[in-house]
Tab-separated table of C-alpha atoms in Angstrom:
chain	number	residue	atom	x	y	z
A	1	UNK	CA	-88.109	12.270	-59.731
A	2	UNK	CA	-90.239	9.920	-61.700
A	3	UNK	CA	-92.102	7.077	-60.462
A	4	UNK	CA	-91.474	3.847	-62.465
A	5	UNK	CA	-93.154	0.455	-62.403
A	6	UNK	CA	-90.227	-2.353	-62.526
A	7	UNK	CA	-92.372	-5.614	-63.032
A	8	UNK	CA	-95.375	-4.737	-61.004
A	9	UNK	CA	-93.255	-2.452	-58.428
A	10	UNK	CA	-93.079	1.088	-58.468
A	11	UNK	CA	-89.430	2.399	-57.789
A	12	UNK	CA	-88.311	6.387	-57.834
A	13	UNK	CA	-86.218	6.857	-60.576
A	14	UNK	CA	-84.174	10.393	-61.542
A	15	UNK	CA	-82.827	10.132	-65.385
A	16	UNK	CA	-80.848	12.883	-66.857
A	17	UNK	CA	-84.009	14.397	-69.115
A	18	UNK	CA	-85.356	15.592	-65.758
A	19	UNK	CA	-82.187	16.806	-63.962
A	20	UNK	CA	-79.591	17.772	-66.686
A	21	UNK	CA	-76.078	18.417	-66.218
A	22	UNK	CA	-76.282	21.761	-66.143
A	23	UNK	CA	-79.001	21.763	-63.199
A	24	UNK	CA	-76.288	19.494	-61.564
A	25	UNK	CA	-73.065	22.291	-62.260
A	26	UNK	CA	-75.777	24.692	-61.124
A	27	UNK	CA	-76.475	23.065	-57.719
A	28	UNK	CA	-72.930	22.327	-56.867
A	29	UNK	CA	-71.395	25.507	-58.410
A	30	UNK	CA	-70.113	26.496	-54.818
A	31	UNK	CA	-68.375	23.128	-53.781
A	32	UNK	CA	-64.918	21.398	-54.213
A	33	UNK	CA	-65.184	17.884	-54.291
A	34	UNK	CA	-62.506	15.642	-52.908
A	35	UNK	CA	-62.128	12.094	-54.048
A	36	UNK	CA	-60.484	9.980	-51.452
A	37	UNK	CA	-58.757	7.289	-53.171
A	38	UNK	CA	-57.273	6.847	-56.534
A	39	UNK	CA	-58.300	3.175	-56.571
A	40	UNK	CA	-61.258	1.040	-58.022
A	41	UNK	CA	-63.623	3.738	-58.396
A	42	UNK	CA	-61.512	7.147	-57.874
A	43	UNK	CA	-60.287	7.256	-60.987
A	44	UNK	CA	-63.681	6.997	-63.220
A	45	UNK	CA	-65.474	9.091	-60.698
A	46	UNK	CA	-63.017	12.266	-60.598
A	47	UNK	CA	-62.173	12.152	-64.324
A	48	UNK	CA	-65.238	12.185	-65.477
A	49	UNK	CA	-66.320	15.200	-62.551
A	50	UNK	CA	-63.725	16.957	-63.953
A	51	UNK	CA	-64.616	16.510	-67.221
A	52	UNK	CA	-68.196	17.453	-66.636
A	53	UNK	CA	-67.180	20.868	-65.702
A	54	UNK	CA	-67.319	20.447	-61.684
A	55	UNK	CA	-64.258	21.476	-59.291
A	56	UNK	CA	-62.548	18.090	-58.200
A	57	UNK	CA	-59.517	17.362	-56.384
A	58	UNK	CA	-57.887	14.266	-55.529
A	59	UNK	CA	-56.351	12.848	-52.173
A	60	UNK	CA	-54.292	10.046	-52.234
A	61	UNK	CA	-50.779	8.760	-50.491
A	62	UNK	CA	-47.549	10.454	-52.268
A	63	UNK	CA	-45.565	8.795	-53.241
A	64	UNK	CA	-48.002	5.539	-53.960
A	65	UNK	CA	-48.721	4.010	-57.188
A	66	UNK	CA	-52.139	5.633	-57.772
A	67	UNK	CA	-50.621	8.896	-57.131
A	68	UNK	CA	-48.358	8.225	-60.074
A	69	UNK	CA	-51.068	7.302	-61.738
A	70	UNK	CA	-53.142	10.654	-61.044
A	71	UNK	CA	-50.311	12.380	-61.960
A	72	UNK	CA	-50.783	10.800	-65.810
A	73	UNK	CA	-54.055	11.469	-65.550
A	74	UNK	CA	-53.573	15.177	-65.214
A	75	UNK	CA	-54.073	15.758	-61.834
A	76	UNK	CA	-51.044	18.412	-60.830
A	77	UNK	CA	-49.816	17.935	-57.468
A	78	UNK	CA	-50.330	20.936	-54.861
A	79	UNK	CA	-53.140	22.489	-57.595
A	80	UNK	CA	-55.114	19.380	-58.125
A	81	UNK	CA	-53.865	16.364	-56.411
A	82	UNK	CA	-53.087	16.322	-52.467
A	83	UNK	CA	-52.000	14.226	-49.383
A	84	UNK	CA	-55.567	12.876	-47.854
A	85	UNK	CA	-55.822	15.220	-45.269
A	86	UNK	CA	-55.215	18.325	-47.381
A	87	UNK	CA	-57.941	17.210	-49.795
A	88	UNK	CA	-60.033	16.180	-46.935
A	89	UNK	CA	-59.687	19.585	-45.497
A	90	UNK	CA	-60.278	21.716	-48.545
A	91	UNK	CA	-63.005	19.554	-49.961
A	92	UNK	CA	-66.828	20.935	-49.303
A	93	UNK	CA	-67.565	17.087	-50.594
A	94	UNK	CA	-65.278	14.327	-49.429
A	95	UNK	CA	-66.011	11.360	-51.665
A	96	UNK	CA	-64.742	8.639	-49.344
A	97	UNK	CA	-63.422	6.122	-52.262
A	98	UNK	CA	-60.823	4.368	-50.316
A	99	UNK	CA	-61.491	0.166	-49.841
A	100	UNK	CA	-63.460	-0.590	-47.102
A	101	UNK	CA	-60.516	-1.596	-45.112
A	102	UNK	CA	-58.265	1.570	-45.975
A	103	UNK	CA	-61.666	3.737	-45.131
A	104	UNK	CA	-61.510	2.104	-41.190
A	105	UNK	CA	-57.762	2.791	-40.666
A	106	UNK	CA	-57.998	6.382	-42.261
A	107	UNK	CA	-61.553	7.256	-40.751
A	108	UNK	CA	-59.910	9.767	-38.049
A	109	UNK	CA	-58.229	11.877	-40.487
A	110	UNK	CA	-61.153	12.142	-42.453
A	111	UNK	CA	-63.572	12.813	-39.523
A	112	UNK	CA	-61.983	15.805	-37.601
A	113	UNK	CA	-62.087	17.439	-41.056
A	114	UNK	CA	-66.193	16.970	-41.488
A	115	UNK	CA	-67.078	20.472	-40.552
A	116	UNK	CA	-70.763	21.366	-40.484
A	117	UNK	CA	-72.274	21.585	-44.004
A	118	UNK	CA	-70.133	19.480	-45.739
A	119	UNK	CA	-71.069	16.121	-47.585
A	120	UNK	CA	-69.731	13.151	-47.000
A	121	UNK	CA	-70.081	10.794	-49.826
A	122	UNK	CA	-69.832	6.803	-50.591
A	123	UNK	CA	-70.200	4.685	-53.359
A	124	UNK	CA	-71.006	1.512	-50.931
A	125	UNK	CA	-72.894	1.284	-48.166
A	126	UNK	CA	-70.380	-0.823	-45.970
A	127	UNK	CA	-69.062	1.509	-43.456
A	128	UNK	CA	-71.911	2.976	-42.515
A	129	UNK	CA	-74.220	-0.331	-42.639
A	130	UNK	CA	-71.708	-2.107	-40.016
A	131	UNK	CA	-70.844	1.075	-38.430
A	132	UNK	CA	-70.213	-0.955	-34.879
A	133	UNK	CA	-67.670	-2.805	-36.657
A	134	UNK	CA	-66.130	-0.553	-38.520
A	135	UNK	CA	-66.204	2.782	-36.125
A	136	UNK	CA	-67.161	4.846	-38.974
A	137	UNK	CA	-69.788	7.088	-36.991
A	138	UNK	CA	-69.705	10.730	-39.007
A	139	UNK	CA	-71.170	13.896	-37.096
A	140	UNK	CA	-74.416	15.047	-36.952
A	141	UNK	CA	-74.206	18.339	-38.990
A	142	UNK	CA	-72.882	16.751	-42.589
A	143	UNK	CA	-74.708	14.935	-44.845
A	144	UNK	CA	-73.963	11.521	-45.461
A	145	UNK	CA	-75.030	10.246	-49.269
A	146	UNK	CA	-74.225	7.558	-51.834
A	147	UNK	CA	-74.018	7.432	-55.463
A	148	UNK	CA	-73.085	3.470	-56.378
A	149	UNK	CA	-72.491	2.977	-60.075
A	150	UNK	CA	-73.453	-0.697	-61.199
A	151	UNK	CA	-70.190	-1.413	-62.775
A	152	UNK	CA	-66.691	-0.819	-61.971
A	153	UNK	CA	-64.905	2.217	-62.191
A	154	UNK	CA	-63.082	1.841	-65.188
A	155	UNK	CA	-66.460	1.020	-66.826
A	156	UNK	CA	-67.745	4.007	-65.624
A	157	UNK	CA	-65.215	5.686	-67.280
A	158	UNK	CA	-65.355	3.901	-70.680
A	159	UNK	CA	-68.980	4.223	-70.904
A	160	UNK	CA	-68.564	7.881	-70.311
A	161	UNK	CA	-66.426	8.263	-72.791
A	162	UNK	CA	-68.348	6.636	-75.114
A	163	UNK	CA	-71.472	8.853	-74.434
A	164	UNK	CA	-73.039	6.363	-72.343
A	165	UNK	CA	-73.876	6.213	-68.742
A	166	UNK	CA	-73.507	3.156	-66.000
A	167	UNK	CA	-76.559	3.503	-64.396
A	168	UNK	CA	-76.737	4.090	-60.584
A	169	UNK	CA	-78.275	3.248	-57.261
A	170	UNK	CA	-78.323	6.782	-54.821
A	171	UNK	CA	-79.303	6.971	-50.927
A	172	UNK	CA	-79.057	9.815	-48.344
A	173	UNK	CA	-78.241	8.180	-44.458
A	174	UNK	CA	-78.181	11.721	-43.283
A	175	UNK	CA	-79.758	15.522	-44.560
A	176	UNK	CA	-78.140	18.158	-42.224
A	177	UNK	CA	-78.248	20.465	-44.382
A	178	UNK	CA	-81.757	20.285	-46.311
A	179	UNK	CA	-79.425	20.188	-49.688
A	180	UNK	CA	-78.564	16.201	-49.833
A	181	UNK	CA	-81.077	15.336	-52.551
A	182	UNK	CA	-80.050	17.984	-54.832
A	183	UNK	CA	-76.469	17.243	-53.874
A	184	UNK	CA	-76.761	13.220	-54.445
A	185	UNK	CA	-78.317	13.296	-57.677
A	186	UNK	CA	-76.411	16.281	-58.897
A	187	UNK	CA	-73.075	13.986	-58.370
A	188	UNK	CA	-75.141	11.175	-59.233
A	189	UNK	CA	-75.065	12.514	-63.004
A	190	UNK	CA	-71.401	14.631	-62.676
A	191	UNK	CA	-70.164	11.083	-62.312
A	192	UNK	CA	-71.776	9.720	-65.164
A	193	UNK	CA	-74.568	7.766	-64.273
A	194	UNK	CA	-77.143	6.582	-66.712
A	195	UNK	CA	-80.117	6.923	-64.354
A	196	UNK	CA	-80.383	7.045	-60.470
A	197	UNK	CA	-82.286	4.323	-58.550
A	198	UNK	CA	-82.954	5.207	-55.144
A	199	UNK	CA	-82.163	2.443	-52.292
A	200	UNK	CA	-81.109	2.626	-48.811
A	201	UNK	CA	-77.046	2.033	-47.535
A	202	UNK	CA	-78.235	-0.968	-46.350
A	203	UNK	CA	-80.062	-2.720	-49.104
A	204	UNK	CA	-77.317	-1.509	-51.361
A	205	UNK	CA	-74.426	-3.448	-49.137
A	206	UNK	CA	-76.853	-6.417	-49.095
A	207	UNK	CA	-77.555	-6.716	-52.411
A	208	UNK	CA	-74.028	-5.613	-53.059
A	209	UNK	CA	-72.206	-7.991	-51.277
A	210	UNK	CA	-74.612	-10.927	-52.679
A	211	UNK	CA	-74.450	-10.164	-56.202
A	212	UNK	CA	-70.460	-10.428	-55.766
A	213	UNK	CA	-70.406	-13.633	-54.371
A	214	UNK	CA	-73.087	-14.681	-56.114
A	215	UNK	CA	-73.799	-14.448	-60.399
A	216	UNK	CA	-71.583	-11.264	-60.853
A	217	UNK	CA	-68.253	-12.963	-59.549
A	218	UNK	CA	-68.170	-16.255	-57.290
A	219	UNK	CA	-71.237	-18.385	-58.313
A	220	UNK	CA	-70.245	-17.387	-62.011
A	221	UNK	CA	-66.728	-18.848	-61.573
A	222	UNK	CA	-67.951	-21.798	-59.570
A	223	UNK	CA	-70.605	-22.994	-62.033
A	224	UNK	CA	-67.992	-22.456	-64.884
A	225	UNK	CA	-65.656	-24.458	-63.252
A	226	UNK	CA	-68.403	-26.928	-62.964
A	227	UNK	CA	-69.496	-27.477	-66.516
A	228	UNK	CA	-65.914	-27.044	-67.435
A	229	UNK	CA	-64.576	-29.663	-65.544
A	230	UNK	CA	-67.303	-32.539	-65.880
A	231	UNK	CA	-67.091	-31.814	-70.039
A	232	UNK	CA	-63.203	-32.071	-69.166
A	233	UNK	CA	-63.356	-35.368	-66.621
A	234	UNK	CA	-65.751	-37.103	-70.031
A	235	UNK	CA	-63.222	-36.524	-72.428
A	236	UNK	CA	-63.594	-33.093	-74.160
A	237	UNK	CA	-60.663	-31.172	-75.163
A	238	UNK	CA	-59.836	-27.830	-73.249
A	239	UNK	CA	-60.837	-25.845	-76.365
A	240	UNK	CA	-63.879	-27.495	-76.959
A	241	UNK	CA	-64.447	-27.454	-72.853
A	242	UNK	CA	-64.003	-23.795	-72.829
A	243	UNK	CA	-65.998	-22.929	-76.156
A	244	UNK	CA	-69.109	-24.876	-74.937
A	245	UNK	CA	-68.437	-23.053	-71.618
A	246	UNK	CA	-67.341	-19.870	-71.833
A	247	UNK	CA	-66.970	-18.451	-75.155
A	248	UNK	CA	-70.251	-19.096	-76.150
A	249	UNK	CA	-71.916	-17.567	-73.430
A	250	UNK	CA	-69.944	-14.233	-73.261
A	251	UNK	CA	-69.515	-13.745	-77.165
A	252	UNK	CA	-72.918	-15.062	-78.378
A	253	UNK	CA	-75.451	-15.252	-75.636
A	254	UNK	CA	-74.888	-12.718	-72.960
A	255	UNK	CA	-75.384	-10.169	-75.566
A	256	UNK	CA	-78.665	-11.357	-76.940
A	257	UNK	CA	-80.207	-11.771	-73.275
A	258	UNK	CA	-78.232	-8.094	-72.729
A	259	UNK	CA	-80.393	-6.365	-75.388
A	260	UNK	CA	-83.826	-7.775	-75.300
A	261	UNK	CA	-84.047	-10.133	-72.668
A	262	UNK	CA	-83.762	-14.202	-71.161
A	263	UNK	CA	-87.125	-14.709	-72.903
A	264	UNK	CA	-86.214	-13.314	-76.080
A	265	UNK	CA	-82.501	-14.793	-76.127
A	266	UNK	CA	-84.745	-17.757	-75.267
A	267	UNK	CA	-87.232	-17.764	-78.531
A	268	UNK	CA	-83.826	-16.813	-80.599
A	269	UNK	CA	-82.310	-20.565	-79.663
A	270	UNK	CA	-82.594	-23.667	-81.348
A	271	UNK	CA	-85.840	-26.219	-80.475
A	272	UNK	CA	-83.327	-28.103	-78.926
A	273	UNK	CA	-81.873	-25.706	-76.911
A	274	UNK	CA	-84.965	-24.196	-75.871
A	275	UNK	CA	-86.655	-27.506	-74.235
A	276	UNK	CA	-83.575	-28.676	-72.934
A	277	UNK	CA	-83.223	-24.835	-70.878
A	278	UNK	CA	-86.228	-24.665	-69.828
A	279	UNK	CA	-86.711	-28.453	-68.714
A	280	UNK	CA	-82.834	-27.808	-66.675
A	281	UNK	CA	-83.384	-24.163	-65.380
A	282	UNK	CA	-85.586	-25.279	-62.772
A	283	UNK	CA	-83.208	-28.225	-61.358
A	284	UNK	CA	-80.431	-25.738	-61.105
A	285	UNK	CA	-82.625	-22.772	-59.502
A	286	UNK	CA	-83.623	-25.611	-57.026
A	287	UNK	CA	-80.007	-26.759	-56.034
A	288	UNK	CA	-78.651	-22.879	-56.053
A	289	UNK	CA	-81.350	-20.944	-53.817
A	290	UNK	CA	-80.789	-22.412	-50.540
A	291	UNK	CA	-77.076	-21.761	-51.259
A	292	UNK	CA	-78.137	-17.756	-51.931
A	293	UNK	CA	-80.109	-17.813	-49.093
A	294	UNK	CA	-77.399	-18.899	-46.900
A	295	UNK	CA	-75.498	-16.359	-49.096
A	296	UNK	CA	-77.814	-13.638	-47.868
A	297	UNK	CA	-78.166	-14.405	-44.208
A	298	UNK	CA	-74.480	-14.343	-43.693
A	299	UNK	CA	-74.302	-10.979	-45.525
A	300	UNK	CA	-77.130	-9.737	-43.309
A	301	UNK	CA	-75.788	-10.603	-39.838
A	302	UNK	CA	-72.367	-8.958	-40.749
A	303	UNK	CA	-70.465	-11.859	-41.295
A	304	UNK	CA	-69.035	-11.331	-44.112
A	305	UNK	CA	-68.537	-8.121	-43.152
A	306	UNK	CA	-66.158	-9.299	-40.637
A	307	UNK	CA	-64.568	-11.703	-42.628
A	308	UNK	CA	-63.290	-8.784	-45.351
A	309	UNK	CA	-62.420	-6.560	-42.263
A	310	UNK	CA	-60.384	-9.253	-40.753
A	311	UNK	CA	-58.643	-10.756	-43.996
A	312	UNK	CA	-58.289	-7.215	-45.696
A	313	UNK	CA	-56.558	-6.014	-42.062
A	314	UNK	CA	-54.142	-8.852	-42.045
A	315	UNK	CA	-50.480	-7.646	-42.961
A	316	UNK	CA	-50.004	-10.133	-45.600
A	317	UNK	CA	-53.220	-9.856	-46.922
A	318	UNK	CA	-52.010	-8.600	-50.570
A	319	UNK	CA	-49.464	-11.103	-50.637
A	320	UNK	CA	-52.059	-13.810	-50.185
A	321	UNK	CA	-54.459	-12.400	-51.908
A	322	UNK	CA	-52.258	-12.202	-54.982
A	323	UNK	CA	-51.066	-16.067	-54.918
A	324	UNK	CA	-55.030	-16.921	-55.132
A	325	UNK	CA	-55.342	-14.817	-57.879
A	326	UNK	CA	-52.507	-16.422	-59.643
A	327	UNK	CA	-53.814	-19.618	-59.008
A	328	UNK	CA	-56.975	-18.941	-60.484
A	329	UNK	CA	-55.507	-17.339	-63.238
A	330	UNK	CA	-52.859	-20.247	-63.930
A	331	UNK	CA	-56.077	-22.770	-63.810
A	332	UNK	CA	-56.281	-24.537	-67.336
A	333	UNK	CA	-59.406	-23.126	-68.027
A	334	UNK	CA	-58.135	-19.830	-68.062
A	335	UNK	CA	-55.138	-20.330	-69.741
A	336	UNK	CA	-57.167	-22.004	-72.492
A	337	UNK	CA	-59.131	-19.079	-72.279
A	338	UNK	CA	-55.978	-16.791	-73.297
A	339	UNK	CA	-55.376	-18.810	-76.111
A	340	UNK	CA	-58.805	-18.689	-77.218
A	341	UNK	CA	-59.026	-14.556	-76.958
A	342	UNK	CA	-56.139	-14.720	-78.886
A	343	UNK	CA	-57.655	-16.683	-81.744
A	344	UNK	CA	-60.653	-14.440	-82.162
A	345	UNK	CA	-61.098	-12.664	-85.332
A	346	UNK	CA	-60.331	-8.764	-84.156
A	347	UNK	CA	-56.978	-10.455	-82.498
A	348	UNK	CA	-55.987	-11.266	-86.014
């Protein structure tokens, strides 16, 4: 583990120069690991296992779509692919993968199957954060780790693929067995990670749940919106609405600040640009923090937390989920948005 200073604060690190794959096939050499859930992050997690030379199985509902889909993807059903409760029961590692709300309802299958010494993994820290609400209390005698790739799982996957890694935030809750470091990091890099950062369950679900309500998903869309709509409401043309929006910012910028940096996508701008960012940046920081911190607090006291438990639990919850998807999805700007994709030069 290396010691790194991240603008003035020293964090523990583990990259892949200092625990290689084959130290990670070494240390779990004796385990099976079961991936719960052929979902979000299933899919990336197990392929690339598998691929990295470690013994994976897969549990997941026959009969569902992502069991047809694990069948495509190789897994072979009674050699390779499972009910749940086989996999749980043969796996040394369960890698609990499920959404938060299918981990609650299947949490007593999984549980009476955590013998001592096995691992139980995540890849969020939400059950076991707001275990009170979600009854997901595992034994004392497993250990209970996380390996949470920044990214989703089909990311994780492409990056892999592409030589790359997504990199990683890793935290043990519980070491029964004196082998959860080696076992966290070890899966940490059979999954593909770039390099571990080590956190805590909570502070991952914190920062977790604020970064997707805030600039990775919901404050994106809403300030989008925003801009979109005033250039919209003063005459602009969708196209022009969207380009000035969107399309600049995900084809030109985002890139630029990606590789070296805000500053240097900064100093790479026009004059114009430049003053009129910098003068702006600080009216918009002032008007968004207080809605963060808000953000944060409700994410801290379990709030939101409920909220998903008690939406995600509700019968017709995919039904309505699905008709606010569409709506978003049927919104003008991103319809002009599928034109626009369209009319980009790789598209032609």
């Amino acid at each position: 583990m290396a010691v790194i200073n991240f603008g003035g604060v020293d964090e523990n690190v583990v990259t892949r120069d200092e625990f290689p794959l084959e130290k990670a096939r070494e240390v779990l050499k004796d385990e099976t690991i079961a991936v719960i859930g052929y979902g979000v992050q299933g899919p990336g997690q197990s392929l690339n296992l598998r691929d990295n030379g470690f013994k994976v199985i897969v549990g997941q509902r026959k009969g569902s779509k992502s069991w047809d889909k694990a069948v495509n993807d190789g897994w072979v059903p009674g050699e390779t692919l499972f009910e749940i409760e086989e996999a749980a029961q043969r796996g040394t590692i369960i890698e609990y993968l499920l959404s938060d709300a299918a981990q609650i309802e299947v949490w007593p299958t999984i549980k009476k199957h955590l013998t001592p010494g096995k691992a139980l993994y995540f890849s969020h820290g939400f059950g076991i954060t707001y275990k009170e609400r979600t009854g997901i209390v595992p034994p004392a005698d497993v250990d209970v780790i996380m390996v949470a790739p920044k990214g989703s799982g089909t990311s994780l996957r492409t990056m892999f693929l592409q030589g790359r890694g997504l990199n990683s935030s890793y935290a043990i809750f519980q070491d029964a067995t004196g082998k959860a470091h080696d076992r966290v990091i070890a899966l940490g890099v059979g999954v593909g990670s770039g390099y571990l950062f080590e956190t805590t369950f909570k502070r991952e679900v914190y920062s977790d749940l604020t970064g997707e309500r805030g600039t990775l998903m919901g404050a994106i869309q809403g300030l989008l919106l925003a801009q979109y709509e005033t250039l919209r409401e003063h005459g602009h043309t969708p196209s022009e609405a969207f380009n000035e929006t969107v399309e600049e910012l995900t084809q030109s910028l985002m890139p630029l600040f990606a590789a070296k940096g805000m500053d240097w996508m900064y100093a790479n701008c026009s004059t114009t640009a430049q003053r009129g960012a910098l003068d702006w940046m600080g009216p918009f920081h002032d008007a968004a923090k207080p809605v963060f911190e808000k953000l944060y607090n409700e994410v801290a006291c379990g709030n939101e937390a409920q909220r998903s438990i008690d939406t995600n639990s509700q019968p017709d919850y995919r039904e309505k989920l699905n008709a606010e998807l569409k709506a978003l999805r049927d919104s003008e700007m991103w319809r002009t948005g599928e034109v626009v994709r369209k009319l980009r030069p790789e598209n032609n």
